[in-house]
Short mmCIF file of C-alpha atoms and ligand atoms in Angstrom, two decimals:
data_model
loop_
_atom_site.label_atom_id
_atom_site.label_comp_id
_atom_site.label_asym_id
_atom_site.label_seq_id
_atom_site.Cartn_x
_atom_site.Cartn_y
_atom_site.Cartn_z
CA MET A 16 -0.04 -18.32 -32.92
CA ILE A 17 0.48 -16.49 -29.67
CA ASN A 18 3.98 -16.37 -28.03
CA SER A 19 4.33 -18.50 -24.88
CA ALA A 20 3.95 -15.69 -22.26
CA THR A 21 2.16 -12.34 -22.76
CA ILE A 22 1.58 -9.73 -20.07
CA PHE A 23 -1.30 -7.15 -20.31
CA LEU A 24 0.01 -4.21 -18.43
CA GLY A 25 -1.92 -0.97 -17.87
CA PRO A 26 -3.85 1.16 -15.42
CA PRO A 27 -7.09 0.07 -13.96
CA GLY A 28 -9.99 0.26 -16.48
CA SER A 29 -7.70 0.24 -19.44
CA GLY A 30 -9.39 -2.74 -20.89
CA LYS A 31 -6.93 -5.50 -19.97
CA GLY A 32 -9.63 -7.87 -18.78
CA THR A 33 -11.89 -7.32 -21.65
CA GLN A 34 -9.21 -7.97 -24.16
CA ALA A 35 -7.63 -10.91 -22.27
CA LYS A 36 -11.08 -12.73 -22.30
CA VAL A 37 -11.54 -12.00 -26.11
CA ILE A 38 -7.96 -12.81 -27.21
CA SER A 39 -7.48 -15.81 -25.02
CA SER A 40 -10.59 -17.54 -26.41
CA LYS A 41 -9.62 -16.63 -29.95
CA ILE A 42 -6.11 -18.05 -29.70
CA GLY A 43 -6.60 -20.84 -27.18
CA ALA A 44 -4.37 -19.33 -24.43
CA LYS A 45 -4.95 -19.51 -20.79
CA HIS A 46 -6.05 -16.30 -19.07
CA TYR A 47 -4.75 -15.60 -15.59
CA SER A 48 -6.29 -12.50 -13.89
CA THR A 49 -5.04 -11.97 -10.34
CA GLY A 50 -7.93 -9.54 -9.78
CA ASP A 51 -10.54 -12.35 -10.78
CA MET A 52 -8.57 -14.93 -8.62
CA LEU A 53 -8.71 -12.62 -5.61
CA ARG A 54 -12.46 -11.69 -6.10
CA ASP A 55 -13.13 -15.40 -6.22
CA ALA A 56 -11.21 -15.99 -2.96
CA VAL A 57 -13.10 -13.04 -1.28
CA LYS A 58 -16.46 -14.45 -2.49
CA ASN A 59 -15.51 -17.89 -1.11
CA ASN A 60 -14.15 -16.35 2.12
CA THR A 61 -10.97 -18.34 1.94
CA ASP A 62 -7.84 -17.52 4.02
CA LEU A 63 -6.45 -15.55 1.04
CA GLY A 64 -9.84 -13.78 0.43
CA LYS A 65 -10.08 -12.77 4.21
CA LYS A 66 -6.51 -11.24 3.94
CA ALA A 67 -6.90 -9.62 0.50
CA LYS A 68 -10.31 -7.95 1.09
CA GLU A 69 -9.28 -4.95 3.16
CA PHE A 70 -6.58 -3.94 0.55
CA MET A 71 -8.81 -4.43 -2.45
CA SER A 72 -11.64 -2.39 -1.04
CA LYS A 73 -9.34 0.51 -0.43
CA GLY A 74 -7.76 0.17 -3.89
CA GLU A 75 -4.36 -0.77 -2.41
CA LEU A 76 -2.20 -3.61 -3.64
CA VAL A 77 -2.45 -6.93 -1.98
CA PRO A 78 1.05 -7.79 -0.48
CA ASP A 79 3.52 -9.45 -2.83
CA SER A 80 3.97 -12.53 -0.67
CA LEU A 81 0.21 -13.39 -1.09
CA ILE A 82 0.10 -12.85 -4.85
CA LEU A 83 3.43 -14.58 -5.43
CA SER A 84 2.34 -17.84 -3.64
CA LEU A 85 -1.09 -17.68 -5.51
CA ILE A 86 0.67 -17.35 -8.84
CA ASN A 87 3.31 -20.03 -7.94
CA GLU A 88 0.52 -22.39 -7.01
CA VAL A 89 -1.55 -22.03 -10.20
CA PHE A 90 1.49 -22.15 -12.52
CA LEU A 91 2.98 -25.32 -10.89
CA ARG A 92 -0.51 -26.91 -11.03
CA ASP A 93 -1.34 -25.89 -14.61
CA ASN A 94 2.15 -25.85 -16.26
CA PRO A 95 0.64 -23.76 -19.01
CA ASN A 96 2.35 -23.48 -22.44
CA ARG A 97 0.60 -20.45 -23.84
CA PHE A 98 -0.90 -17.77 -21.49
CA ILE A 99 -1.89 -14.15 -20.88
CA LEU A 100 -1.12 -12.59 -17.51
CA ASP A 101 -3.77 -9.74 -16.75
CA GLY A 102 -3.03 -7.57 -13.78
CA PHE A 103 0.18 -9.36 -12.89
CA PRO A 104 3.03 -8.36 -12.31
CA ARG A 105 2.20 -5.10 -10.70
CA THR A 106 5.31 -4.25 -8.59
CA VAL A 107 9.05 -4.54 -9.67
CA ASN A 108 9.43 -7.36 -7.12
CA GLN A 109 6.61 -9.32 -8.67
CA ALA A 110 8.24 -8.89 -12.10
CA LEU A 111 11.59 -10.25 -10.81
CA GLU A 112 9.92 -13.15 -9.16
CA LEU A 113 7.89 -13.93 -12.30
CA ASP A 114 11.16 -14.14 -14.22
CA LYS A 115 12.46 -16.69 -11.91
CA LEU A 116 9.22 -18.78 -12.08
CA LEU A 117 9.17 -18.62 -15.87
CA GLN A 118 12.69 -19.75 -16.05
CA LYS A 119 11.83 -22.72 -13.66
CA ILE A 120 8.96 -23.92 -15.97
CA GLY A 121 10.89 -23.04 -19.17
CA ARG A 122 8.52 -20.50 -20.72
CA PRO A 123 10.21 -17.32 -21.66
CA LEU A 124 8.40 -13.97 -21.42
CA THR A 125 7.83 -12.87 -25.00
CA THR A 126 5.61 -9.81 -25.12
CA VAL A 127 4.34 -7.15 -22.72
CA LEU A 128 1.39 -5.14 -24.14
CA TYR A 129 1.11 -1.84 -22.56
CA PHE A 130 -2.50 -0.39 -22.58
CA ASP A 131 -1.95 3.43 -22.73
CA ILE A 132 -5.00 5.58 -21.74
CA PRO A 133 -5.66 8.96 -20.02
CA ASP A 134 -6.82 9.02 -16.45
CA GLU A 135 -10.14 10.72 -17.24
CA GLU A 136 -11.08 8.01 -19.69
CA VAL A 137 -10.27 5.34 -16.96
CA VAL A 138 -12.62 7.05 -14.58
CA ARG A 139 -15.36 7.21 -17.22
CA ARG A 140 -14.90 3.43 -18.05
CA ILE A 141 -14.76 2.18 -14.53
CA THR A 142 -17.74 4.14 -13.07
CA GLY A 143 -19.82 2.76 -16.03
CA ARG A 144 -18.53 -0.86 -15.75
CA ARG A 145 -21.04 -3.45 -14.52
CA THR A 146 -19.57 -6.95 -13.57
CA CYS A 147 -21.24 -10.30 -13.40
CA THR A 148 -20.80 -11.87 -9.89
CA LYS A 149 -20.87 -15.28 -11.25
CA CYS A 150 -18.58 -15.32 -14.33
CA GLY A 151 -16.77 -12.05 -13.87
CA SER A 152 -17.68 -10.72 -17.35
CA ASN A 153 -17.51 -7.06 -17.65
CA PHE A 154 -19.97 -4.74 -19.43
CA HIS A 155 -20.33 -1.01 -19.65
CA ILE A 156 -23.51 1.03 -19.46
CA GLU A 157 -22.52 3.01 -22.58
CA PHE A 158 -19.74 1.29 -24.51
CA ASN A 159 -20.30 -2.45 -24.02
CA LYS A 160 -23.88 -3.01 -23.07
CA SER A 161 -25.38 -6.27 -22.11
CA LYS A 162 -28.39 -7.51 -24.14
CA ASN A 163 -30.77 -7.04 -21.31
CA ASP A 164 -30.10 -4.01 -19.13
CA GLY A 165 -28.22 -5.04 -15.89
CA ILE A 166 -28.21 -8.74 -16.69
CA CYS A 167 -25.22 -10.79 -17.68
CA ASP A 168 -25.49 -12.30 -21.25
CA LYS A 169 -23.98 -15.50 -20.31
CA CYS A 170 -25.27 -16.23 -16.90
CA ASN A 171 -28.53 -14.44 -16.71
CA VAL A 172 -27.69 -13.07 -13.26
CA LYS A 173 -27.70 -9.41 -12.20
CA LEU A 174 -24.59 -7.21 -12.89
CA ILE A 175 -23.17 -5.09 -10.03
CA LEU A 176 -20.76 -2.17 -9.55
CA ARG A 177 -17.62 -3.58 -8.02
CA ASP A 178 -16.82 -2.32 -4.52
CA ASP A 179 -13.65 -0.81 -5.66
CA ASP A 180 -15.24 0.98 -8.63
CA LYS A 181 -16.30 4.06 -6.75
CA GLU A 182 -14.68 7.36 -7.91
CA ALA A 183 -12.64 7.91 -4.74
CA THR A 184 -11.27 4.33 -4.87
CA ILE A 185 -10.49 4.65 -8.53
CA ARG A 186 -8.34 7.83 -7.88
CA ASN A 187 -6.42 5.82 -5.28
CA ARG A 188 -6.06 2.86 -7.62
CA LEU A 189 -4.58 5.30 -10.36
CA LYS A 190 -2.09 6.64 -7.85
CA VAL A 191 -1.09 3.12 -6.69
CA TYR A 192 -0.68 2.31 -10.37
CA LYS A 193 1.62 5.28 -11.06
CA ASP A 194 3.68 4.70 -7.82
CA SER A 195 4.07 0.88 -8.01
CA THR A 196 3.15 -0.44 -11.45
CA SER A 197 4.20 2.20 -14.00
CA PRO A 198 8.06 1.47 -13.36
CA LEU A 199 7.35 -1.76 -15.17
CA ILE A 200 6.92 0.11 -18.38
CA ASN A 201 10.64 1.14 -18.45
CA LEU A 202 11.74 -2.28 -17.11
CA TYR A 203 10.10 -4.10 -20.13
CA LYS A 204 11.09 -1.28 -22.59
CA GLU A 205 14.70 -1.88 -21.70
CA LYS A 206 14.25 -5.71 -22.31
CA GLY A 207 12.91 -4.85 -25.78
CA ILE A 208 9.63 -6.77 -25.33
CA LEU A 209 7.16 -3.85 -24.63
CA ARG A 210 4.49 -2.92 -27.26
CA LYS A 211 2.38 0.05 -26.74
CA ILE A 212 -1.36 -0.15 -27.56
CA ASP A 213 -3.76 2.89 -27.87
CA ALA A 214 -6.21 1.75 -25.23
CA SER A 215 -8.67 4.57 -26.07
CA ALA A 216 -9.62 2.97 -29.34
CA SER A 217 -12.68 0.70 -29.84
CA ILE A 218 -12.76 -2.85 -28.32
CA ASP A 219 -12.76 -4.35 -31.74
CA LEU A 220 -9.89 -2.23 -33.04
CA ILE A 221 -7.84 -3.02 -30.03
CA SER A 222 -8.43 -6.73 -30.44
CA GLU A 223 -7.28 -6.53 -34.05
CA SER A 224 -4.08 -4.80 -33.17
CA ILE A 225 -3.37 -7.28 -30.39
CA ILE A 226 -3.86 -10.24 -32.64
CA LYS A 227 -1.31 -8.66 -35.12
CA PHE A 228 1.31 -7.96 -32.32
CA ILE A 229 1.20 -11.56 -30.80
CA SER A 230 0.64 -13.57 -34.08
P1 LIG B 1 -7.87 -6.02 -11.04
O1 LIG B 1 -9.23 -6.67 -11.10
O2 LIG B 1 -6.73 -6.51 -11.81
O3 LIG B 1 -8.22 -4.49 -11.37
P2 LIG B 1 -7.41 -3.36 -12.32
O4 LIG B 1 -6.14 -3.69 -12.89
O5 LIG B 1 -7.43 -2.19 -11.47
O6 LIG B 1 -8.14 -3.54 -13.66
P3 LIG B 1 -9.57 -3.48 -13.86
O7 LIG B 1 -10.11 -4.90 -13.75
O8 LIG B 1 -10.26 -2.38 -13.08
O9 LIG B 1 -9.60 -2.95 -15.31
P4 LIG B 1 -9.30 -3.57 -16.80
O10 LIG B 1 -8.09 -2.95 -17.34
O11 LIG B 1 -9.34 -5.14 -16.70
O12 LIG B 1 -10.51 -3.09 -17.66
P5 LIG B 1 -11.83 -3.70 -18.20
O13 LIG B 1 -11.57 -4.65 -19.31
O14 LIG B 1 -12.70 -4.32 -17.00
O15 LIG B 1 -7.45 -5.81 -9.64
C1 LIG B 1 -8.32 -5.46 -8.50
C2 LIG B 1 -7.59 -5.38 -7.15
O16 LIG B 1 -7.04 -6.60 -6.78
C3 LIG B 1 -6.45 -4.31 -7.20
O17 LIG B 1 -6.84 -3.01 -6.86
C4 LIG B 1 -5.60 -4.93 -6.11
O18 LIG B 1 -6.12 -4.58 -4.70
C5 LIG B 1 -5.71 -6.41 -6.26
N1 LIG B 1 -4.69 -7.08 -7.19
C6 LIG B 1 -4.83 -7.54 -8.34
N2 LIG B 1 -3.76 -8.06 -8.88
C7 LIG B 1 -2.90 -7.75 -8.01
C8 LIG B 1 -1.39 -7.88 -8.01
N3 LIG B 1 -0.65 -8.53 -9.06
N4 LIG B 1 -0.69 -7.46 -6.98
C9 LIG B 1 -1.29 -6.91 -5.90
N5 LIG B 1 -2.64 -6.58 -5.83
C10 LIG B 1 -3.32 -7.17 -6.85
O19 LIG B 1 -12.51 -2.41 -18.68
C11 LIG B 1 -13.07 -1.48 -17.93
C12 LIG B 1 -14.49 -1.05 -18.45
O20 LIG B 1 -14.38 -0.40 -19.65
C13 LIG B 1 -15.45 -2.17 -18.67
O21 LIG B 1 -16.86 -1.72 -18.39
C14 LIG B 1 -15.37 -2.43 -20.23
O22 LIG B 1 -16.62 -3.06 -20.70
C15 LIG B 1 -15.10 -1.06 -20.75
N6 LIG B 1 -14.15 -1.15 -21.93
C16 LIG B 1 -13.19 -1.95 -21.98
N7 LIG B 1 -12.50 -1.69 -23.25
C17 LIG B 1 -13.06 -0.62 -23.88
C18 LIG B 1 -12.91 0.10 -24.98
N8 LIG B 1 -12.02 -0.09 -25.80
N9 LIG B 1 -13.78 1.20 -25.20
C19 LIG B 1 -14.82 1.53 -24.35
N10 LIG B 1 -14.99 0.73 -23.23
C20 LIG B 1 -14.21 -0.26 -22.94
#
């Protein structure tokens, strides 16, 4: 059985979302993806979406204040027992605020899975990624094909290339990751809860090793 709170940490395109969807449904955990929540907000043209859009399209981080109020709201609403955080926290400040929130709801952070992958593999994966605008499922034109070319297996709607998945934006997202998010690797290593995953392996192999880690 999964620990209470697991973070999937890693660069863009390292497979966090793909694995979080597989693992959460296998073990009955709630999956929180700040990227998916923000894309929904942009699609629905909410106040949050209007504010987040320009940061996301440039591959910059959305300001901490917006992300933290979003996370606080969903956690206090759901009060989840068992969950995977995908794409959050992404700054040291977000990590410190998450600690406070988890303390408040009495769910200790148990595992941080670090998806380790070279930059060039990230670029290859992201430029080939195709995303469903309805359910957010991700496919890849080479490594994780949909059954019908360009169509989502679940929703039967057209798959698209995300706005922030163009090569220049990906390079900026990698830089932002290195500057703002990678310091979390040491932070969680020092706490003794970081586990490194070889994210270059196949989707099935990675799922197997994650299940081993969190069981
Ligand atoms: P977000 O959506 O979180 O983007 P990201 O972290 O950059 O991650 P990605 O979704 O690009 O990649 P992934 O690791 O999930 O990989 P995936 O499984 O899709 O955030 C988007 C934006 O929102 C940010 O840039 C920022 O502006 C904002 N934001 C979000 N959270 C924020 C926060 N906390 N603070 C501030 N701003 C925030 O896989 C990629 C591709 O590879 C897919 O095509 C997949 O099919 C394929 N693939 C997956 N695994 C494998 C494998 N093992 N082998 C081969 N192919 C694979």
